[in-house]
Coordinates of C-alpha atoms in Angstrom, one line a residue:
X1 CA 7.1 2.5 0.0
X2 CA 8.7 5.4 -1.8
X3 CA 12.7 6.1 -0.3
X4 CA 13.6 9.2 -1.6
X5 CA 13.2 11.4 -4.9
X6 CA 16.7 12.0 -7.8
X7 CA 15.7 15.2 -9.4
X8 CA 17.4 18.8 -9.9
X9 CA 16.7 21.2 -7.2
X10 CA 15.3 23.4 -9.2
X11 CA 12.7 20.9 -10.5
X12 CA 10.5 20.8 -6.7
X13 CA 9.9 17.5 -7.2
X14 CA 9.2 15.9 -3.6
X15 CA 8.3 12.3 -2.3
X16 CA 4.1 13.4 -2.9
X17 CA 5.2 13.0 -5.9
X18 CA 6.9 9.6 -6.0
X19 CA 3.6 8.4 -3.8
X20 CA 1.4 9.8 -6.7
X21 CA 3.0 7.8 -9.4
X22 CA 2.4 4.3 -7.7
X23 CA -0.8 5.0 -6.1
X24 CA -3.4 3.5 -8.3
X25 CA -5.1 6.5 -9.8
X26 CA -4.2 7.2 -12.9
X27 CA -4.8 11.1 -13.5
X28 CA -2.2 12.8 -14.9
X29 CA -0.5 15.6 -12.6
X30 CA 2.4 17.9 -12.8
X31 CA 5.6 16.0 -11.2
X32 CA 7.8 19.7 -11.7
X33 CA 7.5 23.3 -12.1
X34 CA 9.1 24.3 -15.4
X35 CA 12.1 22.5 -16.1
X36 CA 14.5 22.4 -19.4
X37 CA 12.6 19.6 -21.5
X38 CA 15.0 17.1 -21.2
X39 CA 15.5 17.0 -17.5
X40 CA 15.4 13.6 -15.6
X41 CA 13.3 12.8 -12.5
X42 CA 13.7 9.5 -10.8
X43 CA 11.5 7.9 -7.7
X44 CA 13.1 4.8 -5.9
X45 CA 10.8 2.8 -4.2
X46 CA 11.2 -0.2 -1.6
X47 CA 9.6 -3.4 -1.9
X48 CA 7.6 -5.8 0.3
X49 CA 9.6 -8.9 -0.4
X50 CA 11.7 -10.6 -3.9
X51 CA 9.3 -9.3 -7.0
X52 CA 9.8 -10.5 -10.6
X53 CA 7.4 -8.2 -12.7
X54 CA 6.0 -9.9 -16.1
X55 CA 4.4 -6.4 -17.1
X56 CA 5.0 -2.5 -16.4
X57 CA 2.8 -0.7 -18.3
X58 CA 2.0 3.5 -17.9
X59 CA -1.8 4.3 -18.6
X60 CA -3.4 7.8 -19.7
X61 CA -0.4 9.0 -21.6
X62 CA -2.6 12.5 -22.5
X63 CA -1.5 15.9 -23.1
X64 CA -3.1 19.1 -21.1
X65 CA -3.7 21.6 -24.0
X66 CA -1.1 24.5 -22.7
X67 CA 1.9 24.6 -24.5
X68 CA 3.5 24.9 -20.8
X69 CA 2.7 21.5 -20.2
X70 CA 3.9 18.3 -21.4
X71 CA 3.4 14.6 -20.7
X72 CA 6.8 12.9 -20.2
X73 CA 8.5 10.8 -23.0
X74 CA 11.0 8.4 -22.1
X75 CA 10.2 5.8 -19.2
X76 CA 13.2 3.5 -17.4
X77 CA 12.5 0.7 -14.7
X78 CA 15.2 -0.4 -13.2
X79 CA 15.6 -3.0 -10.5
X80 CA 18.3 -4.2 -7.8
X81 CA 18.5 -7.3 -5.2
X82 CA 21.4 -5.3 -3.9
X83 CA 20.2 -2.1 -2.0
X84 CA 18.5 1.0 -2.7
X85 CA 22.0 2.6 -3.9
X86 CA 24.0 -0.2 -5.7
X87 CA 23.0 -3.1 -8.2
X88 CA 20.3 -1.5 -10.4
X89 CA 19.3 -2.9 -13.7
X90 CA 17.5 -2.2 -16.4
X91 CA 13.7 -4.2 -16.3
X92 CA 11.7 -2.2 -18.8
X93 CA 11.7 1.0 -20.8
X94 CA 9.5 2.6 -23.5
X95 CA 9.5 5.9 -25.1
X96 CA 5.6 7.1 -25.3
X97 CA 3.3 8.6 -27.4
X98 CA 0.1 10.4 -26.7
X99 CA -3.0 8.4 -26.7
X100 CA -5.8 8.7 -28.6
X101 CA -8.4 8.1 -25.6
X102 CA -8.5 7.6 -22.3
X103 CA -8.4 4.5 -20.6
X104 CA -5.6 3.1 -23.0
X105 CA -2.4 1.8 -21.5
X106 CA 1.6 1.5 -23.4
X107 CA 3.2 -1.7 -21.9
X108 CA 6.7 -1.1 -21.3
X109 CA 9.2 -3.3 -22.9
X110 CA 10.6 -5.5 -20.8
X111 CA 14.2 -6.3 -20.7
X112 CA 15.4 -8.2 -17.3
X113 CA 12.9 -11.1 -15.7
X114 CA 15.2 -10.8 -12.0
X115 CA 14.0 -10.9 -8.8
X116 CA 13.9 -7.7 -6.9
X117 CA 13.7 -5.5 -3.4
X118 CA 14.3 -2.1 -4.9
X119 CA 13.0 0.0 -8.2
X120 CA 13.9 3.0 -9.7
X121 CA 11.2 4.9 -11.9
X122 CA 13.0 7.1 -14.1
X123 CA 11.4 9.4 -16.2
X124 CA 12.8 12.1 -18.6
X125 CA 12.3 14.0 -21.6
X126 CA 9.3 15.7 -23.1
X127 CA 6.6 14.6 -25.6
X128 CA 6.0 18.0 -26.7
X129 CA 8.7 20.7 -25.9
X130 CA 7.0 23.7 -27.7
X131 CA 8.5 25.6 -25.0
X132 CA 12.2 26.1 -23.6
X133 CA 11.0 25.3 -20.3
X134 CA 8.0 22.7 -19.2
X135 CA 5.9 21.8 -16.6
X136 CA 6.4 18.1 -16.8
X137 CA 3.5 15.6 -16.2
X138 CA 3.0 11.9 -15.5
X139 CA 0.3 9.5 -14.5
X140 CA 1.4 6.4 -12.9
X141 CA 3.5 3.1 -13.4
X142 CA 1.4 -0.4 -13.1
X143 CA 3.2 -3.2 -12.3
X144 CA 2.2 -6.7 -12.5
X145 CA 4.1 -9.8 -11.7
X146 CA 4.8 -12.5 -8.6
X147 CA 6.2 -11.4 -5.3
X148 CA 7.6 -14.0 -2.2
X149 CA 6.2 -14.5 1.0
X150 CA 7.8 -13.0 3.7
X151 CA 7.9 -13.6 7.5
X152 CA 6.0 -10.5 9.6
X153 CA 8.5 -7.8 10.7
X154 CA 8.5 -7.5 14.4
X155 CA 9.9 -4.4 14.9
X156 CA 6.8 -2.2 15.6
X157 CA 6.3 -2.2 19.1
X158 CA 7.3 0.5 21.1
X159 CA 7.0 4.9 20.9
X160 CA 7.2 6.6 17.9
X161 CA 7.6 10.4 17.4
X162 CA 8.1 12.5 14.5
X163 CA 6.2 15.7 13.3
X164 CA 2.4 15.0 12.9
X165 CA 3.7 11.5 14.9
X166 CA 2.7 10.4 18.2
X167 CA 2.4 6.5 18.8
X168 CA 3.2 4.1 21.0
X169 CA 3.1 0.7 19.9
X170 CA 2.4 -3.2 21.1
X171 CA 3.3 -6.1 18.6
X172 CA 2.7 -9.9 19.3
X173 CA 3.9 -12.1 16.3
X174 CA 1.7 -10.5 13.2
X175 CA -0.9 -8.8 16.0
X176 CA -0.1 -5.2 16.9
X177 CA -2.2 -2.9 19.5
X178 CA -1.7 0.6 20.4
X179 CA -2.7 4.5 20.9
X180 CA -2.4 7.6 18.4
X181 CA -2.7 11.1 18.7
X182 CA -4.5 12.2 22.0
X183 CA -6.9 9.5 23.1
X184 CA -7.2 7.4 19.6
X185 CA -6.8 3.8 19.9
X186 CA -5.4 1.8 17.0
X187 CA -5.6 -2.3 15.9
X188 CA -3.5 -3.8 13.0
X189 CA -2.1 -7.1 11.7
X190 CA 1.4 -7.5 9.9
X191 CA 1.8 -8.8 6.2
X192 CA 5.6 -9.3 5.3
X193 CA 7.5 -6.0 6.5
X194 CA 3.9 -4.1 6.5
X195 CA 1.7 -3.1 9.5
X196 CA -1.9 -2.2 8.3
X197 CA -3.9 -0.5 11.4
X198 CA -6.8 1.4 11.4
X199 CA -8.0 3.4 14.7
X200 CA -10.9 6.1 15.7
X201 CA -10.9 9.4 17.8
X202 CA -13.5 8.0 20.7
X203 CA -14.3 11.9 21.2
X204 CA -15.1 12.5 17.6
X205 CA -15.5 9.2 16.1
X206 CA -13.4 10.5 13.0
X207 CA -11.2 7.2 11.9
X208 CA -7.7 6.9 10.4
X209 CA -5.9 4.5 8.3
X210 CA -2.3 3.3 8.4
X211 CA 0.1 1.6 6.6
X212 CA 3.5 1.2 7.9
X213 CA 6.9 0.2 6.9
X214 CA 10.4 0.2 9.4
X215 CA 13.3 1.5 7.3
X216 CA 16.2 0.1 9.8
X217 CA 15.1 -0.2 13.1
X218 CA 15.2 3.1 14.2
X219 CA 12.6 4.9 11.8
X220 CA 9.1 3.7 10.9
X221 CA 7.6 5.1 7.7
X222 CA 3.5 5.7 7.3
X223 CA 1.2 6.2 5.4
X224 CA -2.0 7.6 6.7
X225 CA -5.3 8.8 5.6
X226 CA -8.0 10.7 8.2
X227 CA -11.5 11.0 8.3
X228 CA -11.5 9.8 4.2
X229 CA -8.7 12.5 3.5
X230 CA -5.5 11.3 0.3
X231 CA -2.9 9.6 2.3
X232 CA 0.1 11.6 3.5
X233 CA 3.4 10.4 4.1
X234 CA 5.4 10.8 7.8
X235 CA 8.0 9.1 8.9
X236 CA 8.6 8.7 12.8
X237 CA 12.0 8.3 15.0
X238 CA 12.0 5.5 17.9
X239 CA 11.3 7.2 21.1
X240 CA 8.8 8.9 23.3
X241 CA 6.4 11.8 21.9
X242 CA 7.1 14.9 23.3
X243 CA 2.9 14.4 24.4
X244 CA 2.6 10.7 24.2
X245 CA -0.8 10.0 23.7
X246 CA -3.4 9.6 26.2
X247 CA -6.0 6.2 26.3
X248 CA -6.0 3.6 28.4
X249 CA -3.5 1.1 28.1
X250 CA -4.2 -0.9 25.1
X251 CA -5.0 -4.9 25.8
X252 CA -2.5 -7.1 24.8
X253 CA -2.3 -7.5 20.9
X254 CA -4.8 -10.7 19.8
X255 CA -7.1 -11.3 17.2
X256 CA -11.0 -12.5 17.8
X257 CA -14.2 -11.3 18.2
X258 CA -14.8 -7.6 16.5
X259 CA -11.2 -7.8 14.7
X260 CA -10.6 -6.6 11.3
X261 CA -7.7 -8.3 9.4
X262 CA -5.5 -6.7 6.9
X263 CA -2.9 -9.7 7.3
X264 CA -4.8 -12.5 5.7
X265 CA -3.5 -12.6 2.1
X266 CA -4.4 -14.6 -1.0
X267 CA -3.3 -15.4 -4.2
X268 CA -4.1 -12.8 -7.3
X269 CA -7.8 -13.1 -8.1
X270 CA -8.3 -15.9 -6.2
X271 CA -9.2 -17.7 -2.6
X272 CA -6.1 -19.8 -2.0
X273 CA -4.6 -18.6 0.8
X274 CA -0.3 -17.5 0.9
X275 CA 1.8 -19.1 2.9
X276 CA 1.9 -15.2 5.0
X277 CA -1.0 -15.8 6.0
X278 CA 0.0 -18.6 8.8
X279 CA 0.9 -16.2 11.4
X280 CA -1.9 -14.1 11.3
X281 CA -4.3 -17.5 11.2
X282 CA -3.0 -19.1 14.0
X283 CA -3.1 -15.9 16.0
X284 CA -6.8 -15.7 15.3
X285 CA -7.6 -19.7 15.5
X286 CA -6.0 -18.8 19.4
X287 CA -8.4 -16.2 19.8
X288 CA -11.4 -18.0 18.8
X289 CA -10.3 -20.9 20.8
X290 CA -10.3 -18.4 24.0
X291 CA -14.1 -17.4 23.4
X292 CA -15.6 -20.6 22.4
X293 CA -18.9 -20.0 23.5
X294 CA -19.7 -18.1 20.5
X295 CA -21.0 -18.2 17.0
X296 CA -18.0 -16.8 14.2
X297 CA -19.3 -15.0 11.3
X298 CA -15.9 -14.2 9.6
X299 CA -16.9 -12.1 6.8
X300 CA -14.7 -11.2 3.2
X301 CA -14.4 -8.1 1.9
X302 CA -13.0 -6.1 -1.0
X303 CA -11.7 -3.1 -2.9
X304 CA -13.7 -2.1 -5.7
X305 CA -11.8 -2.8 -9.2
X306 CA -14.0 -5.2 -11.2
X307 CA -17.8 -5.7 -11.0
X308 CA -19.4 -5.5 -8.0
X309 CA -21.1 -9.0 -7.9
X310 CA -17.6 -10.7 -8.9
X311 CA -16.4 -8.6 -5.9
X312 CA -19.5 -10.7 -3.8
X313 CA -18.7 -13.8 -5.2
X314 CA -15.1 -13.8 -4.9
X315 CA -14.7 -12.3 -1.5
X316 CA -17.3 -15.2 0.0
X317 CA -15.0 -17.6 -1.1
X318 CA -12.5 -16.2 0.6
X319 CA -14.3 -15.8 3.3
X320 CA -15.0 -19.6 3.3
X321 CA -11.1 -20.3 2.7
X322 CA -10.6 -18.4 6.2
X323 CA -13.2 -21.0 7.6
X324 CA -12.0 -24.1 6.7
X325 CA -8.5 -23.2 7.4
X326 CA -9.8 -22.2 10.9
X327 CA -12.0 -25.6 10.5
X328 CA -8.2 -27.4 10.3
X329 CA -6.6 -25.8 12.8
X330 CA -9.2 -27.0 15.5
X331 CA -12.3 -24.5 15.6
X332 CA -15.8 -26.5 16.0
X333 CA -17.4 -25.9 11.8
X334 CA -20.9 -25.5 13.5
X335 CA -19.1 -22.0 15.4
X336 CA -18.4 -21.1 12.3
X337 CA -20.0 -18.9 8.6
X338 CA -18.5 -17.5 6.1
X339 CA -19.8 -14.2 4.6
X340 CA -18.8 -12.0 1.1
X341 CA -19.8 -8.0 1.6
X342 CA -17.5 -7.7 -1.4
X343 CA -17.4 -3.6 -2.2
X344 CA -20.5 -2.7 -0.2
X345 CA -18.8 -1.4 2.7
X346 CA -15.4 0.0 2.3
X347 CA -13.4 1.8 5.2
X348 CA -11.7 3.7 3.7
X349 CA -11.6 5.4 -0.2
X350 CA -11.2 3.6 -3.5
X351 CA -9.5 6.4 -5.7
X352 CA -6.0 5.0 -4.9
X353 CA -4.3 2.0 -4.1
X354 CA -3.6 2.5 -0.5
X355 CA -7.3 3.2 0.3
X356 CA -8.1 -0.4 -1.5
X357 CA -5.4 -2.2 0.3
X358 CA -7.1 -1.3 3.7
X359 CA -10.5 -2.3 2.3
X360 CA -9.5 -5.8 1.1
X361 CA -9.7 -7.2 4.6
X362 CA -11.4 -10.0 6.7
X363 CA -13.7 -8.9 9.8
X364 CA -14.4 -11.1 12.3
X365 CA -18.1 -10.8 14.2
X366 CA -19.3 -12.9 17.0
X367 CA -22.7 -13.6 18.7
X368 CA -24.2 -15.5 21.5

């Protein structure tokens, strides 16, 4: 989750900015209106839990053909254990050069192997400064590397206000239920410090997505996208919306029958499931265990990097992983099939990173 943006006033450079340069699409965009050419931007970002990155790497390094416009030159990385202030170090850097097509990549140099919470993305200097004044431009960081498991947050429940923020929330362990806007009614499960929720308007049937972070335990932090729309970032004060929103009062958080599961994490390109995952397992083995006169079809699903019948393959398997972990934990195997959809039916876009987090998922669909 981006924190806050380090950049001269003058620059403009806001925190749509800092969610552009880690958000998975890797078109280059302007990050400031014209600036001296060796002015320095920085985004710091929070992270999920203890990360040690074995690559950074910054794709499409390509220039716009106006000499107003410039891609930057010199990239910094820097990570702390300590807080979003104090402790940073230096992880990677590299000083870039235009490439000669797109799709190539320059992998940063790393310096520093350290586990992290917090990273800096500096980025200064100018490739081509044929002017005395530049409109600087970037693309996006990648980063690559092992992160620890972390226990769900638990801090979600309750009202939330904030401008273009009106929520009020119910959390049960990693299971949280709850009502947005007017009359929209929202479902979510908890990975680490992360709530991922998505909800529909029942008078329009337009849906939203959400992806949540607390930043103390006073102010939640979101993410959302509506009716297929880029994700915007709000951030919400505990409390009660001046018009709290209007639905009937949601059921008590659980997982079962018709849930779709965001919490349900597995290794990198694989179906082993992380040790996350328990939570948001047993909440769902409860579930099932409540309804057992019906038939499970727990069905895997994915983003769409890669090929599409990888996708298939590899999102049946986890699928099946789900199964037999449910299989140990007490539900009858003859209640249960697995299913892989892979990319075929996505809820919500593809063109960045958040959008393919909230389509890597598990659904949950009962009969009889």
């Amino acid at each position: 989750m981006p924190l806050r943006v380090e950049a001269p006033a003058t620059a403009r450079v806001g925190i749509e900015h800092a969610i552009a340069a880690i958000d998975g699409s890797p078109g280059v965009r302007a990050i400031s209106t014209a600036v001296p050419a060796d002015t320095r931007v920085a985004f710091v970002y929070a992270l999920p839990a203890p990360t040690v990155f074995e690559r950074l790497a910054v794709p499409m390094v390509l220039e716009t053909p106006s000499p107003s416009q410039t891609f930057v030159r010199d990239v910094i990385v820097w990570g702390s254990s300590v807080s979003d202030t104090q402790g940073f170090e230096k992880l990677a850097s590299a000083t870039l050069a235009a490439h000669a097509r797109t799709g190539e990549q320059t992998e940063l140099t790393i310096h520093r192997r350290d586990a992290v919470r917090w990273v800096k993305l500096e980025l200064a200097g100018a490739l081509d400064a044929a002017r005395p004044k530049l409109f600087l431009e970037f693309s996006e960081i990648i980063g690559e590397g092992t992160q620890s498991a972390a226990s769900p947050a638990d801090g979600f429940g309750g009202p939330w206000s904030g401008r273009g923020v009106a929520m009020v929330l119910q959390q049960d362990s990693a299971v949280v239920s709850g009502c947005f806007d007017q009359a929209s009614r929202l479902e979510g499960t908890v990975s680490g410090p992360v709530l991922f929720a998505t909800g529909r308007d029942p008078r329009t049937g337009v849906a939203s997505s959400f992806i949540a972070s607390q930043l103390g335990t006073q102010r939640l932090q979101l993410l959302r996208s509506t009716n297929g729309a880029p994700f915007k970032l709000f951030v919400a004060e505990r409390g009660a919306p001046r018009k709290p929103p209007v639905c009937d009062a949601p059921a008590k958080p659980a997982l079962g029958c018709g849930s779709v599961i965001h919490g349900i994490r597995f290794d990198f390109d694989a179906a082993t499931l992380r040790a996350e995952s328990a939570p948001v397992l047993s909440a769902l083995q409860r579930g099932l265990a409540a309804d057992a006169g019906r038939t499970v079809r727990i069905e895997g699903h994915s983003s769409s990097e890669g090929a599409a019948d990888y996708n298939q393959a590899l999102s049946k398997r986890r699928a099946q992983a789900v199964v037999d972990a449910l299989v140990k934990q007490g539900i009858a195997a003859s209640r249960l099939t697995a299913a892989g959809l892979g990319e075929s039916r996505p809820i919500a876009g593809n063109d960045d990173e958040a959008g393919r987090a909230l389509n890597r998922r598990v659904e949950v669909h009962c009969s009889g």
